[in-house]
JSON list of C-alpha atoms in Angstrom, two decimals:
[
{"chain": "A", "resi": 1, "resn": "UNK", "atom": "CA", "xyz": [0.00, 0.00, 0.00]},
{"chain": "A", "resi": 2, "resn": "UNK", "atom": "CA", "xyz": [1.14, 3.52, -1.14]},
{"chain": "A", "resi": 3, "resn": "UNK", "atom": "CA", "xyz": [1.64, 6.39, 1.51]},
{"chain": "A", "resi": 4, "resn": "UNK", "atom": "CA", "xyz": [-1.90, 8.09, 1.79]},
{"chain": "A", "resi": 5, "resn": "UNK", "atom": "CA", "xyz": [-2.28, 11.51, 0.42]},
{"chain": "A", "resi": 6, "resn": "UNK", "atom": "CA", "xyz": [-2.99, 13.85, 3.25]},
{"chain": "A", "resi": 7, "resn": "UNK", "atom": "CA", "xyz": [-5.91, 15.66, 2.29]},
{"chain": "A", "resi": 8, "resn": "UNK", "atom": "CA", "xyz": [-6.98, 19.19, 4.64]},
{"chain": "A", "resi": 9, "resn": "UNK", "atom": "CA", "xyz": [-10.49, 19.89, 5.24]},
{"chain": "A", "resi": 10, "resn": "UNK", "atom": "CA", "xyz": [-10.92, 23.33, 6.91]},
{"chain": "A", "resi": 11, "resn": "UNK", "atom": "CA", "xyz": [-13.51, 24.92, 8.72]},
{"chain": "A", "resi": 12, "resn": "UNK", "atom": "CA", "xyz": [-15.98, 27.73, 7.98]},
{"chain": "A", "resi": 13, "resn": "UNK", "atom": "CA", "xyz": [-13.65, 30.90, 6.61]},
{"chain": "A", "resi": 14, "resn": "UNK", "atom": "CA", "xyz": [-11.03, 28.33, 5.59]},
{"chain": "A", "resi": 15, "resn": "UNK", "atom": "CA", "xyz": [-7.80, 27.89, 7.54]},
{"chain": "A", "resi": 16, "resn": "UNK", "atom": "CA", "xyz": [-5.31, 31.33, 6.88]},
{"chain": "A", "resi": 17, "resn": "UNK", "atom": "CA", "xyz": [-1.67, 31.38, 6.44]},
{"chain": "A", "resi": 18, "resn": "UNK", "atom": "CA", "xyz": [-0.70, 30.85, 10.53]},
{"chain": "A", "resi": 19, "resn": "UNK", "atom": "CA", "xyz": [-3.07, 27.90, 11.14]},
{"chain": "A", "resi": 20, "resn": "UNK", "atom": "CA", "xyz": [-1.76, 24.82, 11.83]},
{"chain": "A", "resi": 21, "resn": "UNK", "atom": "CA", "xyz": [-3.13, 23.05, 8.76]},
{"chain": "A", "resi": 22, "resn": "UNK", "atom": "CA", "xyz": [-1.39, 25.72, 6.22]},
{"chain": "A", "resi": 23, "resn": "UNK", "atom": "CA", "xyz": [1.76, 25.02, 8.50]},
{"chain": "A", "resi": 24, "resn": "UNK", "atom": "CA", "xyz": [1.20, 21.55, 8.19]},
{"chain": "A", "resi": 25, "resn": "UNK", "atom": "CA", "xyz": [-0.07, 21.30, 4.57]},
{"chain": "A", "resi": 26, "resn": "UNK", "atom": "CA", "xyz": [3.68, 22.64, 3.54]},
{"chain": "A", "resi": 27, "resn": "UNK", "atom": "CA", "xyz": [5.30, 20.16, 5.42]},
{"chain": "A", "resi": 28, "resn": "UNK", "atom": "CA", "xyz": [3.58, 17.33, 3.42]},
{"chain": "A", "resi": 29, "resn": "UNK", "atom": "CA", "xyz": [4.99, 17.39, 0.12]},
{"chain": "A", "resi": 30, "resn": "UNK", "atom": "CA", "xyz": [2.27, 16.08, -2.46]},
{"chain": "A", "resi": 31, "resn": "UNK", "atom": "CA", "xyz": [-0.57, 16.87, 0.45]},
{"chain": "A", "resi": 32, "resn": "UNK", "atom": "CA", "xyz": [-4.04, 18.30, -0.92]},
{"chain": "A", "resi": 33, "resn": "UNK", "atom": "CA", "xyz": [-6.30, 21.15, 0.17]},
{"chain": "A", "resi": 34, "resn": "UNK", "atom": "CA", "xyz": [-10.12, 21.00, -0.25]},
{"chain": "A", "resi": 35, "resn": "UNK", "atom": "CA", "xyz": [-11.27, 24.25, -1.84]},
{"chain": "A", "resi": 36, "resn": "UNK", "atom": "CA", "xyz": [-14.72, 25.16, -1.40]},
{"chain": "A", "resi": 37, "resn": "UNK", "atom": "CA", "xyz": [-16.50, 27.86, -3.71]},
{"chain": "A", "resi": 38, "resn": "UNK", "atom": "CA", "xyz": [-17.95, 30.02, -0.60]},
{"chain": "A", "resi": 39, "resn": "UNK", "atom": "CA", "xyz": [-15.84, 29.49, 2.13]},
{"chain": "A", "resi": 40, "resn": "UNK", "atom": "CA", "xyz": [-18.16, 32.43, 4.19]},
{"chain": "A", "resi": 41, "resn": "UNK", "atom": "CA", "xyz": [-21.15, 31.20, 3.44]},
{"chain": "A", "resi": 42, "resn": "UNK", "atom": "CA", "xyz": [-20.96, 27.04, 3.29]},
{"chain": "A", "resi": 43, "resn": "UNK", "atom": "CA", "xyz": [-23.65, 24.85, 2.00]},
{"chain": "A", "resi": 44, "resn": "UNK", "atom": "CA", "xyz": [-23.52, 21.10, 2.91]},
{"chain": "A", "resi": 45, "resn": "UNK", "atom": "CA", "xyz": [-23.83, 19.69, -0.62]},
{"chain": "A", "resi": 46, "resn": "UNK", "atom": "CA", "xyz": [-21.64, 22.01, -2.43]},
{"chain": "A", "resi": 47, "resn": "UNK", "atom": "CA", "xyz": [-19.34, 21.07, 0.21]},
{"chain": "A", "resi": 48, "resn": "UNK", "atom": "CA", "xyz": [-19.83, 17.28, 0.07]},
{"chain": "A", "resi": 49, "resn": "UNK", "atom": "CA", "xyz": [-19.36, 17.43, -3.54]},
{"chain": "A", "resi": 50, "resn": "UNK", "atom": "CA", "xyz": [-16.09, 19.13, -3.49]},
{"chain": "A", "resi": 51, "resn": "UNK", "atom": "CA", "xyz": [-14.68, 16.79, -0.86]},
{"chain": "A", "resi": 52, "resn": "UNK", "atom": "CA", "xyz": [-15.77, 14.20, -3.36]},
{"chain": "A", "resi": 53, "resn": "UNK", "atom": "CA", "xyz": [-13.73, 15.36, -6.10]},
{"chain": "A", "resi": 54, "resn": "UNK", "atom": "CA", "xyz": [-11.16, 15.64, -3.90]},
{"chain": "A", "resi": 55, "resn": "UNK", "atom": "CA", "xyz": [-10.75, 12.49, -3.04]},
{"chain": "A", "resi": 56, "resn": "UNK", "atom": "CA", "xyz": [-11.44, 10.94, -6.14]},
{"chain": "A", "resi": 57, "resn": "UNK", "atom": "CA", "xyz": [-8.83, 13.04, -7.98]},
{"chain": "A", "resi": 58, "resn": "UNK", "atom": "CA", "xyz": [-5.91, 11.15, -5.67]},
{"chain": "A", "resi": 59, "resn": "UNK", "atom": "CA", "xyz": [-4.47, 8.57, -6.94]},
{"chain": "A", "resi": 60, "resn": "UNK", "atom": "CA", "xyz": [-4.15, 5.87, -4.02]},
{"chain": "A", "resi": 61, "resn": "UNK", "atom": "CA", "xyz": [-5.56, 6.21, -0.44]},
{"chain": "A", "resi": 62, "resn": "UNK", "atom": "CA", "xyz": [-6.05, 9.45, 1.50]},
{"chain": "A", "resi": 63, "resn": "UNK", "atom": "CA", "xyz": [-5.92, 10.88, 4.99]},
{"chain": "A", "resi": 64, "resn": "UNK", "atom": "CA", "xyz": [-7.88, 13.42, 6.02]},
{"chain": "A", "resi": 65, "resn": "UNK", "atom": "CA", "xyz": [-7.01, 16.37, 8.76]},
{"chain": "A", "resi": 66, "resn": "UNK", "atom": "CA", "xyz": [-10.11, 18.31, 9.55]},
{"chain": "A", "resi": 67, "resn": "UNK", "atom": "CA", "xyz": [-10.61, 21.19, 11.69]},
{"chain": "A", "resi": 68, "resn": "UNK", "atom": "CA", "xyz": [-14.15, 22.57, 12.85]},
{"chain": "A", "resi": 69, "resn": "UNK", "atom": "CA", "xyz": [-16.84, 22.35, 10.78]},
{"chain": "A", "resi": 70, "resn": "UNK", "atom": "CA", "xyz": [-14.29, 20.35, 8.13]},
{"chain": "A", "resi": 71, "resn": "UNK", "atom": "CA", "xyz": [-15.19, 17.70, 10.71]},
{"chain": "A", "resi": 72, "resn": "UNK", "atom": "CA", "xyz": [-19.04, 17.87, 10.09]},
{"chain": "A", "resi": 73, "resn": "UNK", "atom": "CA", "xyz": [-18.79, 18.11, 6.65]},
{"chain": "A", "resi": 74, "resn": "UNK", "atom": "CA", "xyz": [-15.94, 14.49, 6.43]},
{"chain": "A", "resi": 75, "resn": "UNK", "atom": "CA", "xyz": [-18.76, 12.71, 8.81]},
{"chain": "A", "resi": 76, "resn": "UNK", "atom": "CA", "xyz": [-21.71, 14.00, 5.86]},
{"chain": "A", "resi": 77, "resn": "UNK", "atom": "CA", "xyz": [-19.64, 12.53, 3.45]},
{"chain": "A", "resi": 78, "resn": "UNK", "atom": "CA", "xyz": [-18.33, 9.32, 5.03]},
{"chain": "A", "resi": 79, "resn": "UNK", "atom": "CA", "xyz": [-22.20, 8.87, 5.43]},
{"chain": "A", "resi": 80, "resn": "UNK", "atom": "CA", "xyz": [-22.95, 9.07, 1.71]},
{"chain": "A", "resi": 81, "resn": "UNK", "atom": "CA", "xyz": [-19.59, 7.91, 0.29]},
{"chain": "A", "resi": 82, "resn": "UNK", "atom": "CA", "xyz": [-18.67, 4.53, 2.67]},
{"chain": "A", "resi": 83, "resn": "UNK", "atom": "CA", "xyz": [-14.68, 5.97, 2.90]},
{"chain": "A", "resi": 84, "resn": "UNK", "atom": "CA", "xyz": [-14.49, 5.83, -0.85]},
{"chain": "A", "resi": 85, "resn": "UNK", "atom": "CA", "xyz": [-10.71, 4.79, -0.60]},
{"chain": "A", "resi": 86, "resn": "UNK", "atom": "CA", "xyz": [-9.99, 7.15, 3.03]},
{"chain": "A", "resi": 87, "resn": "UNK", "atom": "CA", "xyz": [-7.80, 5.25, 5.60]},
{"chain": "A", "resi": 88, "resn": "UNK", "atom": "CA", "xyz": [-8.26, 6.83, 8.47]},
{"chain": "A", "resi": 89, "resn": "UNK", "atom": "CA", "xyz": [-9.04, 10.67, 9.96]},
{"chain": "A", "resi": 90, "resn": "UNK", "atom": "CA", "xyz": [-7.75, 13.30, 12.37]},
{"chain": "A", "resi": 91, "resn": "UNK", "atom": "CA", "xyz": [-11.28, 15.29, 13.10]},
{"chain": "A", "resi": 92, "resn": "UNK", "atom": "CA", "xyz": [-9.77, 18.20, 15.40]},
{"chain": "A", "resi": 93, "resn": "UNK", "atom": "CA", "xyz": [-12.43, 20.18, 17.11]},
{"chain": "A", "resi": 94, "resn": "UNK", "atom": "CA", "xyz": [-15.71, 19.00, 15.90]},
{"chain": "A", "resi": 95, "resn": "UNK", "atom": "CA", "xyz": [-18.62, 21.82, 16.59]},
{"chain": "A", "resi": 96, "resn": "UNK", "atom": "CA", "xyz": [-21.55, 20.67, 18.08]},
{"chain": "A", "resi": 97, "resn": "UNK", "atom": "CA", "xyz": [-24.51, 21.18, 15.40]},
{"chain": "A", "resi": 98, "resn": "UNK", "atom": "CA", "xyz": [-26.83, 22.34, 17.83]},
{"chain": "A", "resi": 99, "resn": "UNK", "atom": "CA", "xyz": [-24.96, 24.19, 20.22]},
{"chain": "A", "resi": 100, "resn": "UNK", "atom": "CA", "xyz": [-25.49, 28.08, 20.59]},
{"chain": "A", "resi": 101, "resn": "UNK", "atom": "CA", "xyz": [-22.39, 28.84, 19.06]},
{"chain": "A", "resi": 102, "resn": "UNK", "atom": "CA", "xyz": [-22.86, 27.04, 16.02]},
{"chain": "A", "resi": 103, "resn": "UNK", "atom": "CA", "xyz": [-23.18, 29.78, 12.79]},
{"chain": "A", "resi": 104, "resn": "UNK", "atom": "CA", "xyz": [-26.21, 30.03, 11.11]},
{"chain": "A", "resi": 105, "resn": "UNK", "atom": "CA", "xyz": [-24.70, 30.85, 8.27]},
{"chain": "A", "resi": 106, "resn": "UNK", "atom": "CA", "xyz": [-23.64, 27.31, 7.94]},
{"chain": "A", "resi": 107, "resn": "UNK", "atom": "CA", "xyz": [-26.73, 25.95, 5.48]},
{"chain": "A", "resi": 108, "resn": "UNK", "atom": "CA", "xyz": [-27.98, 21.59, 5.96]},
{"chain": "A", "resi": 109, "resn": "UNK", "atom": "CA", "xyz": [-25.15, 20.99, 8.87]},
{"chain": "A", "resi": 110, "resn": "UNK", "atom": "CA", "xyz": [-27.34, 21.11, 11.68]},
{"chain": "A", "resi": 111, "resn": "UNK", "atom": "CA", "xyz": [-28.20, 17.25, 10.81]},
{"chain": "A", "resi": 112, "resn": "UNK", "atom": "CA", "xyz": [-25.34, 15.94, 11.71]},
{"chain": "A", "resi": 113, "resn": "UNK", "atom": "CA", "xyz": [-24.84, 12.09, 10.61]},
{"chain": "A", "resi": 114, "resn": "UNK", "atom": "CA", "xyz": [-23.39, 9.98, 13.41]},
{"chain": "A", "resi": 115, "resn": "UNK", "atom": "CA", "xyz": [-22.53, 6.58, 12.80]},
{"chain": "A", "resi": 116, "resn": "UNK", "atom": "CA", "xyz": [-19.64, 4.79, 13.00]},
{"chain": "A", "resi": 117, "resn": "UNK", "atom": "CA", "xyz": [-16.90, 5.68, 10.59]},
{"chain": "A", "resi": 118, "resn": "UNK", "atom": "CA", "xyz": [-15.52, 3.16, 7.82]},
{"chain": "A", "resi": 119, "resn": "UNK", "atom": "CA", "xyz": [-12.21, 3.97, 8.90]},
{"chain": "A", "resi": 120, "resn": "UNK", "atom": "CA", "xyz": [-9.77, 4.82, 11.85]},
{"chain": "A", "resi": 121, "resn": "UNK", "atom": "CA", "xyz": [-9.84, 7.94, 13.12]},
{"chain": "A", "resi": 122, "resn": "UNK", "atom": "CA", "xyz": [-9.29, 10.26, 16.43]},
{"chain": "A", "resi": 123, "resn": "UNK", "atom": "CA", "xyz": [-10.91, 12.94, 17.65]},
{"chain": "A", "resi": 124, "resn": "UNK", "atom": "CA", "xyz": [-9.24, 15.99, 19.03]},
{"chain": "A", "resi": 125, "resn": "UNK", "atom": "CA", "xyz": [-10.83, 18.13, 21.54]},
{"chain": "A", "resi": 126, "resn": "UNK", "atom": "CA", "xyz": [-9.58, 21.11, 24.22]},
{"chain": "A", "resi": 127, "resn": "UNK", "atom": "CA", "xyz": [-11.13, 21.56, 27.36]},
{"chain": "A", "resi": 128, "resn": "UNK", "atom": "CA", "xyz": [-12.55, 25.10, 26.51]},
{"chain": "A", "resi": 129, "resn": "UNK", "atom": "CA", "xyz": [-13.67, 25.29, 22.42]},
{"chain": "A", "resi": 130, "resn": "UNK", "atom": "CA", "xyz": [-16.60, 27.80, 22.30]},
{"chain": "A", "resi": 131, "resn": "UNK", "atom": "CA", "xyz": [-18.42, 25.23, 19.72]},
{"chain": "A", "resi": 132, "resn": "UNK", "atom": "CA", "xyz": [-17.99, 22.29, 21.49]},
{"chain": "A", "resi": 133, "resn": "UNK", "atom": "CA", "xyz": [-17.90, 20.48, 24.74]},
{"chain": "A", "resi": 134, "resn": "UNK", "atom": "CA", "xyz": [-15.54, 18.17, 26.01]},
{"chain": "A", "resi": 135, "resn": "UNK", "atom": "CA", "xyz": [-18.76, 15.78, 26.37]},
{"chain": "A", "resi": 136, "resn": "UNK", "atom": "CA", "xyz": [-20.11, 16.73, 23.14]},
{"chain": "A", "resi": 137, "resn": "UNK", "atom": "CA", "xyz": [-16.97, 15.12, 21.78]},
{"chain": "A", "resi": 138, "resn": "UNK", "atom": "CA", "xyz": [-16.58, 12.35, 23.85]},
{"chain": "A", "resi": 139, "resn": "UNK", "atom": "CA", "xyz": [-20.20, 11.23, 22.62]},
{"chain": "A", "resi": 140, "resn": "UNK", "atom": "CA", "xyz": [-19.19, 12.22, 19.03]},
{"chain": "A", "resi": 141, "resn": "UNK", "atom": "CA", "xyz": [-15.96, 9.95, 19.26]},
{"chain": "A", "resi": 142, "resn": "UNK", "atom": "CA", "xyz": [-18.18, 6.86, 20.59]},
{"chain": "A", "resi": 143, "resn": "UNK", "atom": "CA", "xyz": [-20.87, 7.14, 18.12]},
{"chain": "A", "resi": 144, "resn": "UNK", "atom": "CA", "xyz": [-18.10, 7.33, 15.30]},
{"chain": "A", "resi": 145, "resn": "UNK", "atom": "CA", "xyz": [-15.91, 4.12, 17.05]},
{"chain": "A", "resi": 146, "resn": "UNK", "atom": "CA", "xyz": [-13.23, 6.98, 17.48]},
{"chain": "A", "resi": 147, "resn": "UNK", "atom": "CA", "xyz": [-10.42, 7.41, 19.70]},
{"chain": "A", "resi": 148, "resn": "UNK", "atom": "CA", "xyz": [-11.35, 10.58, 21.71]},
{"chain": "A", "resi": 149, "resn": "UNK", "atom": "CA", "xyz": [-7.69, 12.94, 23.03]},
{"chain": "A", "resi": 150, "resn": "UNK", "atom": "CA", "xyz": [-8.48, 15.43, 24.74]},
{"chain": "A", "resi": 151, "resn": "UNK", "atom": "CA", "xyz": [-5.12, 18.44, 24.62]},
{"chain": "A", "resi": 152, "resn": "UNK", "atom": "CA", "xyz": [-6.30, 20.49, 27.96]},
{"chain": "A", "resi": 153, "resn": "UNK", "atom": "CA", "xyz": [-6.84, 24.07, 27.23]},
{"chain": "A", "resi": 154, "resn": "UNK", "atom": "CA", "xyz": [-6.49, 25.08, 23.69]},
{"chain": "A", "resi": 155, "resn": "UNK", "atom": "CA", "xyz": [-9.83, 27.20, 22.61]},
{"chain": "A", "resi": 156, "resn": "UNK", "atom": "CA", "xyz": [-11.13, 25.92, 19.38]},
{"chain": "A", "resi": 157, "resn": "UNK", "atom": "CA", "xyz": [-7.50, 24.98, 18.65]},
{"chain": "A", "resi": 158, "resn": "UNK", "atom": "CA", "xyz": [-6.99, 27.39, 15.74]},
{"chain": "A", "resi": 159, "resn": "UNK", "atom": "CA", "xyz": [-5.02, 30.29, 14.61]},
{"chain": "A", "resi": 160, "resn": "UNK", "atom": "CA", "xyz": [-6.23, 32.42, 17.50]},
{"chain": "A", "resi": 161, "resn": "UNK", "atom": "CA", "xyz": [-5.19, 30.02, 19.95]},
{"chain": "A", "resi": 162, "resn": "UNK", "atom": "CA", "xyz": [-1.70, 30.45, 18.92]},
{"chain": "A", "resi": 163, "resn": "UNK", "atom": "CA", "xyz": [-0.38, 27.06, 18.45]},
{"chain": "A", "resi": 164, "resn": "UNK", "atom": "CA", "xyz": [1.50, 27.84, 15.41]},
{"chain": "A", "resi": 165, "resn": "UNK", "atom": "CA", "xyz": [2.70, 24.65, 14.18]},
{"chain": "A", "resi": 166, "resn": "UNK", "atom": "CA", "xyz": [0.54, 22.36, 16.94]},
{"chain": "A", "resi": 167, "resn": "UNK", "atom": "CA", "xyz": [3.19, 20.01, 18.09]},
{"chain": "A", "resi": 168, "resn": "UNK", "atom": "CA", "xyz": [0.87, 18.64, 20.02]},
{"chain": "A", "resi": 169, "resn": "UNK", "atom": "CA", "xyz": [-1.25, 17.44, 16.84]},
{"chain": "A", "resi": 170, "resn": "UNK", "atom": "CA", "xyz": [1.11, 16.39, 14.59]},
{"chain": "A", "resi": 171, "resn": "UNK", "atom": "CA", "xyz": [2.64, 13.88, 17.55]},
{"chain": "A", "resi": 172, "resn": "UNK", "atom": "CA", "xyz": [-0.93, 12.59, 17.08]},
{"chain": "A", "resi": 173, "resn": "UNK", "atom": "CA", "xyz": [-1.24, 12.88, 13.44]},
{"chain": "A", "resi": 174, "resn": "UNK", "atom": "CA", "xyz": [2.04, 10.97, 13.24]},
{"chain": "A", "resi": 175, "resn": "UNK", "atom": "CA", "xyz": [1.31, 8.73, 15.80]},
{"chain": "A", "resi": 176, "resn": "UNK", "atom": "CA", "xyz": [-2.33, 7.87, 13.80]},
{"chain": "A", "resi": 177, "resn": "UNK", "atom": "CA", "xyz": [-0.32, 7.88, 10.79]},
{"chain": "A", "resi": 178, "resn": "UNK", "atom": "CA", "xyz": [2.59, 5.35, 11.73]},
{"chain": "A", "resi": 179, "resn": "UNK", "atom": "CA", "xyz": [0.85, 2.61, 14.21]},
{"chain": "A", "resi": 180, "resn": "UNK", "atom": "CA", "xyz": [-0.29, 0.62, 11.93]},
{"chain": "A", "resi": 181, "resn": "UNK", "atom": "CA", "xyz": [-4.55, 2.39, 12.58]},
{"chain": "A", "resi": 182, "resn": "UNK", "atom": "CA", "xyz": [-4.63, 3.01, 9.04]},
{"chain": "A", "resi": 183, "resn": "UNK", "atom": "CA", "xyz": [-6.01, -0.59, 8.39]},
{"chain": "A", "resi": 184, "resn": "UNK", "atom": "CA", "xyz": [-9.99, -1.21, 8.08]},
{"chain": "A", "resi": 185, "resn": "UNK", "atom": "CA", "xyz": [-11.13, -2.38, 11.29]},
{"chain": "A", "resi": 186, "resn": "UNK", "atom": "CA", "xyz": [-13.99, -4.05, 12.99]},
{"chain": "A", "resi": 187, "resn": "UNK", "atom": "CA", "xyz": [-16.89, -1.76, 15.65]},
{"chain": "A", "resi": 188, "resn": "UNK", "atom": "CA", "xyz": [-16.22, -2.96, 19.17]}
]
């Protein structure tokens, strides 16, 4: 089996130049970026489609790294697309769809699709993210058979919580990426 392509889903407003997954994205030689027509303004099944083409345009399996409401949108499509050649996920603060902080703006989210994922992944949370609990992601990580880290205090672990390159997440990234997760596995 090939290396997977890393592919980066970001979150409403896209990721900018000192987030973590732009940091991490230019580490990754040969890496992909989801690009999304309205990144202000997202609609689920523009966005679903252009994950779509995203992964079907690598050739060999993927990896994807989402952050926020990239998260929501890789569950939607896991849902429709049963992993369509994805070997596992890093989903790093996942919004809760019906929490008060969740944006409006954000168009067919708010029914969120939880069932367990056709492939590895974990599920990053920090002890104070304004769009989602630590408990909101604890039940997100069983419903999805996902392994749940919690990193302490981080905010919604994005630029503005200035982690810069996120050592922190690429130890787990790696750590995902190297053990040996990226096989299909069994629920519990």
């Amino acid at each position: 089996m090939s290396d997977p392509t890393v592919v980066f889903v970001a979150g409403i407003g896209n990721s900018d130049a000192h987030h973590w997954q732009r940091l991490w994205h230019a580490r990754l030689p040969g890496s992909v970026w989801v690009e999304h027509r309205s990144w202000a303004d997202p609609v689920r099944d523009e966005w679903v489609g252009d994950l779509e083409e995203t992964v079907h345009g690598i050739d060999g399996p993927a990896f994807l790294v989402a952050h926020s409401l990239g998260c929501t949108l890789v569950l939607q499509w896991a849902a429709e697309h049963v992993g369509d050649g994805v070997v596992g996920a890093l989903l790093v603060a996942p919004p809760d769809v019906h929490g008060p902080a969740f944006p409006e703006r954000a168009v067919g989210f708010d029914r969120p699709v939880l069932s367990w994922l056709p492939f590895p992944s974990v599920v990053v949370v920090s002890d104070d993210d304004p769009y989602g609990t630590p408990a909101h992601a604890d039940e997100l990580a069983g419903r999805l058979g996902a392994e749940l880290v919690n990193v302490g205090s981080g905010g919604h672990l994005n630029a503005s919580s200035g982690l810069g390159d996120w050592p922190t997440g690429w130890a787990v990234l790696q750590r995902l990426r190297s053990a040996g997760r990226l096989r299909s596995r069994s629920p519990r």
